[in-house]
CSV table of C-alpha atoms and ligand atoms in Angstrom, one decimal:
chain,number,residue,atom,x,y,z
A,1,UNK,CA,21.5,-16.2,-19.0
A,2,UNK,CA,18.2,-14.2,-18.8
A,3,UNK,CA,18.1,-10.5,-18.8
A,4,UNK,CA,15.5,-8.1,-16.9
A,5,UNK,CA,15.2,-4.0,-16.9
A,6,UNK,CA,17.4,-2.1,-14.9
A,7,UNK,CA,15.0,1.0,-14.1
A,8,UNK,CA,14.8,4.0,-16.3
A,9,UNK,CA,17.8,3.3,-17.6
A,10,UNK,CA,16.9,1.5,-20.7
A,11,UNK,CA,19.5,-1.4,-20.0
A,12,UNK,CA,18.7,-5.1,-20.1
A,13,UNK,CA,21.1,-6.6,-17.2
A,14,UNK,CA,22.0,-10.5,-16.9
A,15,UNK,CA,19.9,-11.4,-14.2
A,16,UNK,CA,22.8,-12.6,-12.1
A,17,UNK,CA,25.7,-10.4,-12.9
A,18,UNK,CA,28.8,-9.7,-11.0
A,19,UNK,CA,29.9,-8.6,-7.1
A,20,UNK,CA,33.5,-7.2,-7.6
A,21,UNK,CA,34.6,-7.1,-3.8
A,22,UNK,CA,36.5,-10.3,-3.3
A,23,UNK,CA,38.5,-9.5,-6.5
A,24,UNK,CA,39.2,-6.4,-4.3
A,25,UNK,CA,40.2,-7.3,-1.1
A,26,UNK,CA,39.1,-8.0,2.2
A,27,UNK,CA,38.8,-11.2,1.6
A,28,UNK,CA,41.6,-13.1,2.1
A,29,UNK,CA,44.4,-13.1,-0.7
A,30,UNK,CA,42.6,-13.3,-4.3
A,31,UNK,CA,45.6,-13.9,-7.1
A,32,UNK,CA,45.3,-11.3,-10.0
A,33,UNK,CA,45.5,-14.1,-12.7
A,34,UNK,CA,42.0,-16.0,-10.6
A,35,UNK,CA,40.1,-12.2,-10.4
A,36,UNK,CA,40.7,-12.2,-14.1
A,37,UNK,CA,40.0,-15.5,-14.8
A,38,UNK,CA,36.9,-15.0,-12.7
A,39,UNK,CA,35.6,-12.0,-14.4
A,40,UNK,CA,36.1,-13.9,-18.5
A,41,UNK,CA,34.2,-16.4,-17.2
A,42,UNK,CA,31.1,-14.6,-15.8
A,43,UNK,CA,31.4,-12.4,-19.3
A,44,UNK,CA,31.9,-16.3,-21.0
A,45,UNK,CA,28.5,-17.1,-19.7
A,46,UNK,CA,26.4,-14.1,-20.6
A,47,UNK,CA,26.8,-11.9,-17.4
A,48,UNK,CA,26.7,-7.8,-18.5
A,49,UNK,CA,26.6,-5.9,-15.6
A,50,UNK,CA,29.5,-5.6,-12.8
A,51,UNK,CA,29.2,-3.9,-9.6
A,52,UNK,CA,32.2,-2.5,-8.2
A,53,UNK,CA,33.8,0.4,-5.5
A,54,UNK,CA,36.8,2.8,-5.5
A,55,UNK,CA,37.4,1.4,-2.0
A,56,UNK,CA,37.4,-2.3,-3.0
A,57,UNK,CA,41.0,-2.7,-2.9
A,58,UNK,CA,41.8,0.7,-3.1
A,59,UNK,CA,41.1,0.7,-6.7
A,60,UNK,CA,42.3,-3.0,-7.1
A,61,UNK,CA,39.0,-4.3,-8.4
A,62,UNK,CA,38.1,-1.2,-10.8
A,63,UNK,CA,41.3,-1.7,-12.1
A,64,UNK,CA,41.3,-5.3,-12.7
A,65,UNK,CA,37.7,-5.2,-14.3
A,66,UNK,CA,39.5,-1.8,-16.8
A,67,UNK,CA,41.7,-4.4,-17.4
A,68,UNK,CA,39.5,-7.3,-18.4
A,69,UNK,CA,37.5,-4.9,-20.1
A,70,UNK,CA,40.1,-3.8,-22.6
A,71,UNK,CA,40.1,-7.5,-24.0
A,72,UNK,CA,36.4,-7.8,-24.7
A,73,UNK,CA,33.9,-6.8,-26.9
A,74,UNK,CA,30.7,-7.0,-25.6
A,75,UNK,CA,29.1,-4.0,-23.7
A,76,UNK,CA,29.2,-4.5,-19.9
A,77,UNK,CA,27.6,-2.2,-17.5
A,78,UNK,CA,30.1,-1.1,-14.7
A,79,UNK,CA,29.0,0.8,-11.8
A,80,UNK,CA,30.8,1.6,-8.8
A,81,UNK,CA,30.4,3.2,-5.3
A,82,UNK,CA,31.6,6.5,-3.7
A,83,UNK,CA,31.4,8.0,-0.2
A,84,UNK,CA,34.0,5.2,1.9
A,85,UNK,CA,37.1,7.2,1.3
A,86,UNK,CA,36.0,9.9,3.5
A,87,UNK,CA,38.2,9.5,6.5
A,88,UNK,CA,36.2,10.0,8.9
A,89,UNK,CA,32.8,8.3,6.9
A,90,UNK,CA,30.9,11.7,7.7
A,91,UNK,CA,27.3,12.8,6.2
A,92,UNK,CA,29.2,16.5,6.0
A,93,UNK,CA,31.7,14.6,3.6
A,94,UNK,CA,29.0,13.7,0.9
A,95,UNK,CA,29.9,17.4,-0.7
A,96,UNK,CA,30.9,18.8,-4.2
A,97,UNK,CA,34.6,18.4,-3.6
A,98,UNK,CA,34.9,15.4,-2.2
A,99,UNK,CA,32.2,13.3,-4.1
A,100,UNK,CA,33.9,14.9,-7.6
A,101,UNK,CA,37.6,14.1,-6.4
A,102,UNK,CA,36.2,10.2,-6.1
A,103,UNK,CA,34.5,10.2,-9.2
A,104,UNK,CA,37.4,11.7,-11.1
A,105,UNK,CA,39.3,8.8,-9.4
A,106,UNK,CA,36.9,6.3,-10.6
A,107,UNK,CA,37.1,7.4,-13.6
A,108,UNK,CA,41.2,7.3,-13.9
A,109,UNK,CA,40.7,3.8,-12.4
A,110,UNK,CA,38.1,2.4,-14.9
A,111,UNK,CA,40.0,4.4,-17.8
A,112,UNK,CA,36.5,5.9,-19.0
A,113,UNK,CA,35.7,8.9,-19.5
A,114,UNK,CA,31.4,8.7,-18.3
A,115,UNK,CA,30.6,6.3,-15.3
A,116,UNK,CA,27.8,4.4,-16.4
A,117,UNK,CA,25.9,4.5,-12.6
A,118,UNK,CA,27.6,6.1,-9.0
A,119,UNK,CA,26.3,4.4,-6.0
A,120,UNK,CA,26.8,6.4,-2.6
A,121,UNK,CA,28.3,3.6,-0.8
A,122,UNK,CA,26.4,3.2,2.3
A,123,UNK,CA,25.9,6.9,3.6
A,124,UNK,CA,24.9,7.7,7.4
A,125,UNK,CA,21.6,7.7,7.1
A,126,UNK,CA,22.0,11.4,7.6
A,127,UNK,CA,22.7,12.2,3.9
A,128,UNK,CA,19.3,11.1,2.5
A,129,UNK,CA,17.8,14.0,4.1
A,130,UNK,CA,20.5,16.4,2.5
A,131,UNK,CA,19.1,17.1,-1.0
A,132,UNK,CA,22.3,19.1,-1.8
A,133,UNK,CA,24.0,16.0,-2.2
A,134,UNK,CA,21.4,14.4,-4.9
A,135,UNK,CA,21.6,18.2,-6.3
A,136,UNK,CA,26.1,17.4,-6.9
A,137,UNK,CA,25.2,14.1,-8.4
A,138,UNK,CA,22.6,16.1,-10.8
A,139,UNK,CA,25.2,18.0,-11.5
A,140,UNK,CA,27.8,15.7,-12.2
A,141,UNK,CA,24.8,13.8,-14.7
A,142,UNK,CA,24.6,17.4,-16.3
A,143,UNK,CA,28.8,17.7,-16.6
A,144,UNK,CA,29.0,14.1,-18.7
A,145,UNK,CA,31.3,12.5,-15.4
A,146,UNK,CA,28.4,10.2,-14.9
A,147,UNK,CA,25.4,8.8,-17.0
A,148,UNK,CA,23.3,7.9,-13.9
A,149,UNK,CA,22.9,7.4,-10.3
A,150,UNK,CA,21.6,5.1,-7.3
A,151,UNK,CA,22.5,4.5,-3.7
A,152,UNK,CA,23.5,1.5,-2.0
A,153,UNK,CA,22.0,1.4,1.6
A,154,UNK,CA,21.7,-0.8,4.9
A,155,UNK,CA,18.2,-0.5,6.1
A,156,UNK,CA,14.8,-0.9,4.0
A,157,UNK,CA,14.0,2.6,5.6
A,158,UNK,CA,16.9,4.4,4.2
A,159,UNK,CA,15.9,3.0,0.5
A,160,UNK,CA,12.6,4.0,1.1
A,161,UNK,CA,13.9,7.6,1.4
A,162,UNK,CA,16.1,7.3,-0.8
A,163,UNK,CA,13.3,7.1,-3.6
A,164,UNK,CA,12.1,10.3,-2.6
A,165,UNK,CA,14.4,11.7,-5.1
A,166,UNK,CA,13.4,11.5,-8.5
A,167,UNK,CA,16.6,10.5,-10.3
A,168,UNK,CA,17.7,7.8,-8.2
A,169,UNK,CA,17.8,5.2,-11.1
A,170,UNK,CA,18.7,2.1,-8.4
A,171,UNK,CA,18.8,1.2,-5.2
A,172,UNK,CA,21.4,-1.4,-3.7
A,173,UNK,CA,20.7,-3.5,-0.7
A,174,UNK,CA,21.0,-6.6,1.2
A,175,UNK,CA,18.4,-9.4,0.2
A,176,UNK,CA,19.0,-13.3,0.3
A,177,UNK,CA,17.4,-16.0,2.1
A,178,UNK,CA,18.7,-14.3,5.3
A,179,UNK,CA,17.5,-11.2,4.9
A,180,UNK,CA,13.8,-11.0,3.5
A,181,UNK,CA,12.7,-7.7,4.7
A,182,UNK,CA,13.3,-5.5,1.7
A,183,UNK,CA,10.5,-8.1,-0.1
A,184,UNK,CA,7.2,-7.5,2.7
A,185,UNK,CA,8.1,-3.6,2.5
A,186,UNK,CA,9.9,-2.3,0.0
A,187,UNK,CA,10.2,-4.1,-3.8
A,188,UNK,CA,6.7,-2.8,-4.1
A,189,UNK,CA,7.7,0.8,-3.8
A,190,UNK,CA,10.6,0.4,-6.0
A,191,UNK,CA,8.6,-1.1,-9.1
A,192,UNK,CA,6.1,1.9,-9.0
A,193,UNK,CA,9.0,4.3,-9.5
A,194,UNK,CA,10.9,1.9,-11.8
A,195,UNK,CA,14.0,2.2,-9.5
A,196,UNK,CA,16.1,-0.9,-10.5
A,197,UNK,CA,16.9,-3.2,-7.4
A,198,UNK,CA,20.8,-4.8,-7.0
A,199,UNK,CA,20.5,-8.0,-4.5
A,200,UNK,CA,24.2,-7.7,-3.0
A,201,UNK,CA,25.3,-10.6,-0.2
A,202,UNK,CA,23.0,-13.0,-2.4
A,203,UNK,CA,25.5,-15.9,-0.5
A,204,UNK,CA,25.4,-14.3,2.8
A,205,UNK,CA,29.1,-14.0,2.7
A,206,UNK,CA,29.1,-17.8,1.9
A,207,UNK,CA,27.0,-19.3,4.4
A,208,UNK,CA,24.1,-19.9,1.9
A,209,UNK,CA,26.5,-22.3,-0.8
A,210,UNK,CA,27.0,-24.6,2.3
A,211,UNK,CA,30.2,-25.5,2.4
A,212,UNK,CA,31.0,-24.3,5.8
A,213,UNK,CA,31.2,-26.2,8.9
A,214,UNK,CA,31.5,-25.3,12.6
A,215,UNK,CA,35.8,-25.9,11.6
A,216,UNK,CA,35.9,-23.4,8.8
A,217,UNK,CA,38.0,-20.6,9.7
A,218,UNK,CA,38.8,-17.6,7.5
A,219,UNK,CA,42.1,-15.6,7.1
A,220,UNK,CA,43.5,-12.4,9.1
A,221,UNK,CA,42.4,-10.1,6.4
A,222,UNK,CA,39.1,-11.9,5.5
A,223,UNK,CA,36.0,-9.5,6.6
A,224,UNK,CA,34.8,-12.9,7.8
A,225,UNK,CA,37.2,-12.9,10.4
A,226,UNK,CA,38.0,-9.0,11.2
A,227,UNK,CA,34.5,-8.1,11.1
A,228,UNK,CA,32.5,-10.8,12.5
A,229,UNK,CA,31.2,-8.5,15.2
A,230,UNK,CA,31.0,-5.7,13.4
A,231,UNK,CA,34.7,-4.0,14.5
A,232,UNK,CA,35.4,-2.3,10.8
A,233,UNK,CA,32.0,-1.9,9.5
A,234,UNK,CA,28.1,-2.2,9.3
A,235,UNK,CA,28.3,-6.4,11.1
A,236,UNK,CA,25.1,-6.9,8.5
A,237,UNK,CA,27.8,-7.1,5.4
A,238,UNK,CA,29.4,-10.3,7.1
A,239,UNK,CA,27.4,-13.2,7.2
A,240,UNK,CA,24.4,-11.0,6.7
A,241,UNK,CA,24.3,-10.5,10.3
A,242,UNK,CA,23.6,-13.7,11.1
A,243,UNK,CA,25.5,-15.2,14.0
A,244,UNK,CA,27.6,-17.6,12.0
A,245,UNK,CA,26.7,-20.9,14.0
A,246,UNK,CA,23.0,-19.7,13.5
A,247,UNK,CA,23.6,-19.6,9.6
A,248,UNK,CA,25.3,-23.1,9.8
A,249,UNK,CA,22.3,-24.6,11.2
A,250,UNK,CA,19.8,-22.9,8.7
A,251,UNK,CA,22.0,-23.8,5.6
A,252,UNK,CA,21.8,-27.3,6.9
A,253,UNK,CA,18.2,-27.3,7.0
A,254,UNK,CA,18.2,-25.3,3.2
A,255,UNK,CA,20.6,-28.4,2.3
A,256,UNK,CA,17.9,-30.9,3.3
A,257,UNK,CA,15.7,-29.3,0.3
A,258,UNK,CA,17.8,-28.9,-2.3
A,259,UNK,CA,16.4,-29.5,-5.6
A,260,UNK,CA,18.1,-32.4,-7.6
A,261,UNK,CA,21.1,-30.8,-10.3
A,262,UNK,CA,21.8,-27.9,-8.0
A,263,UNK,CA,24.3,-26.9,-6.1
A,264,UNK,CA,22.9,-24.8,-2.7
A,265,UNK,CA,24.6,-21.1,-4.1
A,266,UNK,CA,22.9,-21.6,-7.7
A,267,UNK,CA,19.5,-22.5,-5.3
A,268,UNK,CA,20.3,-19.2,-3.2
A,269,UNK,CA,20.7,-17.4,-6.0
A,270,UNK,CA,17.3,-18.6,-8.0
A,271,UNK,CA,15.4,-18.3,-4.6
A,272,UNK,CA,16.2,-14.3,-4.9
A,273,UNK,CA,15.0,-14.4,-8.4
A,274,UNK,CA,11.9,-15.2,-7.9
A,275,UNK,CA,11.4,-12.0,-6.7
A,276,UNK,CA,10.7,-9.8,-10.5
A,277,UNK,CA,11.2,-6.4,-8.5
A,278,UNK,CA,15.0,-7.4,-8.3
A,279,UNK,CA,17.0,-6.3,-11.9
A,280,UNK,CA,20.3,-8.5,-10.8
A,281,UNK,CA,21.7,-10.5,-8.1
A,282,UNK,CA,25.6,-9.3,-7.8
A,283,UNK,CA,27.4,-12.9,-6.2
A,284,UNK,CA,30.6,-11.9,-5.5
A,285,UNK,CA,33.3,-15.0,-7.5
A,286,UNK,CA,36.8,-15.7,-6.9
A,287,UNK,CA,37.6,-17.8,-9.4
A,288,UNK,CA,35.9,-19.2,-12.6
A,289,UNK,CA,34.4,-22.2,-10.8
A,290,UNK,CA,32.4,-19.7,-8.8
A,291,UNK,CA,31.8,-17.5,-11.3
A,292,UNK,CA,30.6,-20.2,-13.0
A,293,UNK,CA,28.7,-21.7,-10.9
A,294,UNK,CA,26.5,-18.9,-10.2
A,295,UNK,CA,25.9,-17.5,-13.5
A,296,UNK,CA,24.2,-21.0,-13.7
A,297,UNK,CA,21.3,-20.3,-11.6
A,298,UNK,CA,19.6,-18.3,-14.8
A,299,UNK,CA,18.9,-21.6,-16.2
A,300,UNK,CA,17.5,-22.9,-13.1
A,301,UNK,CA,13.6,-23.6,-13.5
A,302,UNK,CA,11.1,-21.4,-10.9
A,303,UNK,CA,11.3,-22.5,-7.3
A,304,UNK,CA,7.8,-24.4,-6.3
A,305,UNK,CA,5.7,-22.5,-4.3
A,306,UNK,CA,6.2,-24.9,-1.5
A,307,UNK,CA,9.7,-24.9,-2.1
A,308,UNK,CA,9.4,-20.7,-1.3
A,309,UNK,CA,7.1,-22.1,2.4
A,310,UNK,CA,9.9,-23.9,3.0
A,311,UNK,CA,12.5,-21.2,3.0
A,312,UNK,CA,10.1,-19.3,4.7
A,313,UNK,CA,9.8,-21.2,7.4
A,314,UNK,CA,13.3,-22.1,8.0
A,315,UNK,CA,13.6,-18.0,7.8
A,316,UNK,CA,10.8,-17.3,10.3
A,317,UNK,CA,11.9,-20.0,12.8
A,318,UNK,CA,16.2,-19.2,12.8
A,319,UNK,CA,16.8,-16.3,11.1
A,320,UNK,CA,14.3,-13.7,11.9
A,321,UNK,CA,14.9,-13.1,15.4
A,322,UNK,CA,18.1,-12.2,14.9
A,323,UNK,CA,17.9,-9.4,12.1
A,324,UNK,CA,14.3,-8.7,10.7
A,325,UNK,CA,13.5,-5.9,13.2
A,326,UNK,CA,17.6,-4.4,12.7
A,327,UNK,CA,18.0,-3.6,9.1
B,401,NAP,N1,28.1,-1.7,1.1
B,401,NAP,C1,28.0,-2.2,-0.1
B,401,NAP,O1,27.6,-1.5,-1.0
B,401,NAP,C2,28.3,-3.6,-0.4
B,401,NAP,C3,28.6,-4.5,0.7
B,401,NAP,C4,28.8,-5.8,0.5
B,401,NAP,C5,28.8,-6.3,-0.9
B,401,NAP,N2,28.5,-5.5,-1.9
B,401,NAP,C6,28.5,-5.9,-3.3
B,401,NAP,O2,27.8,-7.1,-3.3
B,401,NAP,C7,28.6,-8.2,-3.9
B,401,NAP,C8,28.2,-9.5,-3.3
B,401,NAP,O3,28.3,-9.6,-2.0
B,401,NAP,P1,29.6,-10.3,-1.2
B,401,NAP,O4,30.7,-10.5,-2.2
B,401,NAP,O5,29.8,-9.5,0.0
B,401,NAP,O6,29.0,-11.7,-0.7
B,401,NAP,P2,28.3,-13.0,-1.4
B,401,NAP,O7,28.1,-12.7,-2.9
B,401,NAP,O8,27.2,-13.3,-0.6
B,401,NAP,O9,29.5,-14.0,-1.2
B,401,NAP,C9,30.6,-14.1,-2.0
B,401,NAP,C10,31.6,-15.1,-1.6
B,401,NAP,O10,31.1,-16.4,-1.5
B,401,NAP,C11,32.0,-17.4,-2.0
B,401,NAP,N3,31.4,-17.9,-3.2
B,401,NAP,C12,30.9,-17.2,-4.3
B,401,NAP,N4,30.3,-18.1,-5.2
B,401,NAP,C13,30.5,-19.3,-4.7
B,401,NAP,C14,30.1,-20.6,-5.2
B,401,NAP,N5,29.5,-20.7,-6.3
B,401,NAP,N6,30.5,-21.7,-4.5
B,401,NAP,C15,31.1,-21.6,-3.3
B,401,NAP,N7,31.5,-20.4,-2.8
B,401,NAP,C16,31.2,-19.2,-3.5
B,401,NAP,C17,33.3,-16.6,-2.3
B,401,NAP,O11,34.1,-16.6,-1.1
B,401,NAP,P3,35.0,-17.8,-0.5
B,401,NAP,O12,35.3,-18.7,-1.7
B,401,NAP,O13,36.1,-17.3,0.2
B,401,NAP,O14,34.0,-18.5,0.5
B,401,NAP,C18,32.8,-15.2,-2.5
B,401,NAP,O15,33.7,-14.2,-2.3
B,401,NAP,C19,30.0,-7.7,-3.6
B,401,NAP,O16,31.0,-8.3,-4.3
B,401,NAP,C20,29.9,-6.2,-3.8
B,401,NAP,O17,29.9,-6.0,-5.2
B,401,NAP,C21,28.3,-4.1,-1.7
C-alpha cells in the first residue's frame, strides 16, 4: 500500500482506503460477520483511512467500524458525514443545534471522544453560501468535538465554493472513469490550497469491476434498484449517473484493455490514481475478497499514457453526453 498527504492535516492516508456504505445499508443485506471481515482485511493490507456516515445504516457502519476498531492497533483515520438526518434535507437545517446533536451522535456511535474529520454530507448547494455554518463547524474544532473538517459535494461547482473557506481541510466528490469533470476543472484548485481530495464511487456503484451483464438485477433495498432514476436521492450516486445499459457497454470496451494480472475494479481504481491531486480512493467492500481486491491496485504499476487515450476516448464517445455538463 502507498500513502499520499491528506491536506493540511499532516496525515499520510493509504492511497486506496475504505468506503463504509455497503457495510451500512442500502445495499442489499451485508452480514455483520462479512462487514467485519471486510474491514480486517482492508486494515490486513495496509489501508488507514475509513470513510463513513451517521446515516449509513443508521449508525450501522460507524458502529461496526467502533467495533473493528477496538481489536486493532494501528491508527486509522475515521471520518464521517453529517447533514442527511435532517428530515426534511433543508439548507436552514445546517444550524448549531442540529449539526452538534449529529456530531454528539457520531461520536456515541464511534465511541470517541474527538472526530478525526466531519463531512457535510451533500448540502443543498444553498449552504455553501451560508458562512454561519463553516462558523459552527469552527466552533465545534475550537470545543475539541472535532479535529477537522471537509464537505462532501455533488457538482465540481459546489467544491469550488466550497474552498472559499479557509479551513475546509477536504473535499469529497464523485470521480472515476465515468465521471472526469472534477480533473479538467477542479484538482488544480484543490492542490493550490492543499485541500485533500476523497474519490468516492471509484466502481461507479459496480459497473466499472465488470461483472454485470444486461441479466444482473439487484435486491428491493439495493440503491441500485430503488434509486436507479433518482427516486430517494441525487441519481448521480447510482451508477454514477450513467444509464446502466450505457455503463455495460463502456465497461465492455474498458474490458477489451485490461492490462494482463488485473482484475477491471483494481484497473478502475489505479486509473483514478493517476491523478496525484486525489489523497485516497474510498471503494466501498462487502466482504474480504473485495476488500482485498482493491487494496491491491496500490501495487499496480502507472497506467501508459495510451492506456489514459484510451479511457479517454471510450469516456468522450459513451459517457460524456450523458453527465459531463450535469454534475
Ligand atoms: N454522498 C456521499 O457523500 C457519498 C455517496 C456515495 C458514496 N460515498 C462514499 O464513497 C464510498 C464508495 O462509493 P460506493 O460504495 O457508493 O460505490 P463503489 O465504491 O463505486 O462500489 C462499491 C460496490 O462495488 C462492489 N465491489 C466493490 N469492490 C469490488 C470488487 N473488487 N469486485 C467486485 N465488486 C466489487 C460492491 O457491491 P456488490 O458486490 O453488491 O456489487 C460494493 O458495494 C462509499 O462506501 C461511501 O463511503 C459517499
Amino acid at each position: 500500500m502507498k500513502y499520499r498527504p491528506f491536506g493540511r492535516t499532516g496525515w499520510q492516508v493509504s492511497e486506496i482506503s475504505f468506503g463504509a456504505w455497503a457495510i451500512g445499508g442500502s445495499w442489499g443485506q451485508v452480514s455483520e460477520a462479512d462487514a467485519i471481515d471486510a474491514l480486517h482485511a482492508a486494515i490486513d493490507h495496509g489501508v488507514n483511512f475509513i470513510d463513513t456516515a451517521d446515516v449509513y445504516g443508521d449508525g450501522r457502519s460507524e458502529r461496526l467500524i467502533s467495533q473493528v476498531l477496538k481489536d486493532r492497533s494501528e491508527e486509522i483515520v475515521v471520518v464521517t458525514k453529517a447533514g442527511r438526518r435532517l428530515d426534511p434535507h433543508v439548507a436552514a437545517g445546517y444550524n448549531r443545534q442540529n449539526l452538534t446533536a449529529f456530531v454528539e451522535r457520531s461520536l456515541k456511535n464511534l465511541g470517541v471522544s474527538t472526530l478525526d474529520l466531519v463531512q457535510l454530507h451533500c448540502p443543498p448547494t444553498e449552504v455553501y453560501y451560508m458562512p454561519e455554518t463553516f462558523g459552527v463547524l469552527d466552533e465545534l474544532v475550537k470545543d475539541g468535538k472535532i479535529r477537522y473538517y471537509g464537505v462532501s459535494v455533488e457538482k465540481v461547482e459546489e467544491a469550488i465554493k466550497a474552498i472559499e473557506y479557509p479551513n475546509v481541510q477536504s473535499v469529497q466528490i464523485i470521480f472515476n472513469i465515468f465521471r472526469q469533470r472534477p480533473a479538467d476543472l477542479f484538482f488544480d484548485l484543490a492542490k493550490q490550497k492543499q485541500v485533500a481530495i476523497l474519490a468516492r464511487v471509484p466502481l461507479a456503484s459496480g459497473l466499472l469491476t465488470g461483472k454485470m451483464t444486461r441479466k444482473t438485477t439487484f435486491p428491493q433495498d439495493d440503491h441500485r434498484n430503488f434509486n436507479r432514476y433518482g427516486e430517494s436521492f441525487d441519481v448521480g450516486e447510482t451508477f454514477s449517473g450513467v444509464d446502466f445499459e450505457t455503463g455495460l457497454d463502456a465497461a465492455e470496451r474498458i474490458q477489451a484493455i485490461l492490462p494482463l494480472g488485473a482484475t477491471m475494479a483494481q484497473f478502475a481504481l489505479r486509473w483514478i490514481l493517476m491523478f496525484d491531486a486525489v489523497s485516497c480512493a474510498i471503494p466501498g467492500a462487502k466482504n474480504r475478497r473485495q476488500a482485498v481486491d482493491n487494496a491491491m491496485a496500490s501495487d499496480l504499476p502507472p497506467l501508459s499514457d495510451e492506456t489514459m487515450a484510451q479511457i479517454r476516448a471510450i469516456y468522450d464517445e459513451i459517457i460524456r453526453p450523458q453527465v459531463h455538463q450535469r454534475w
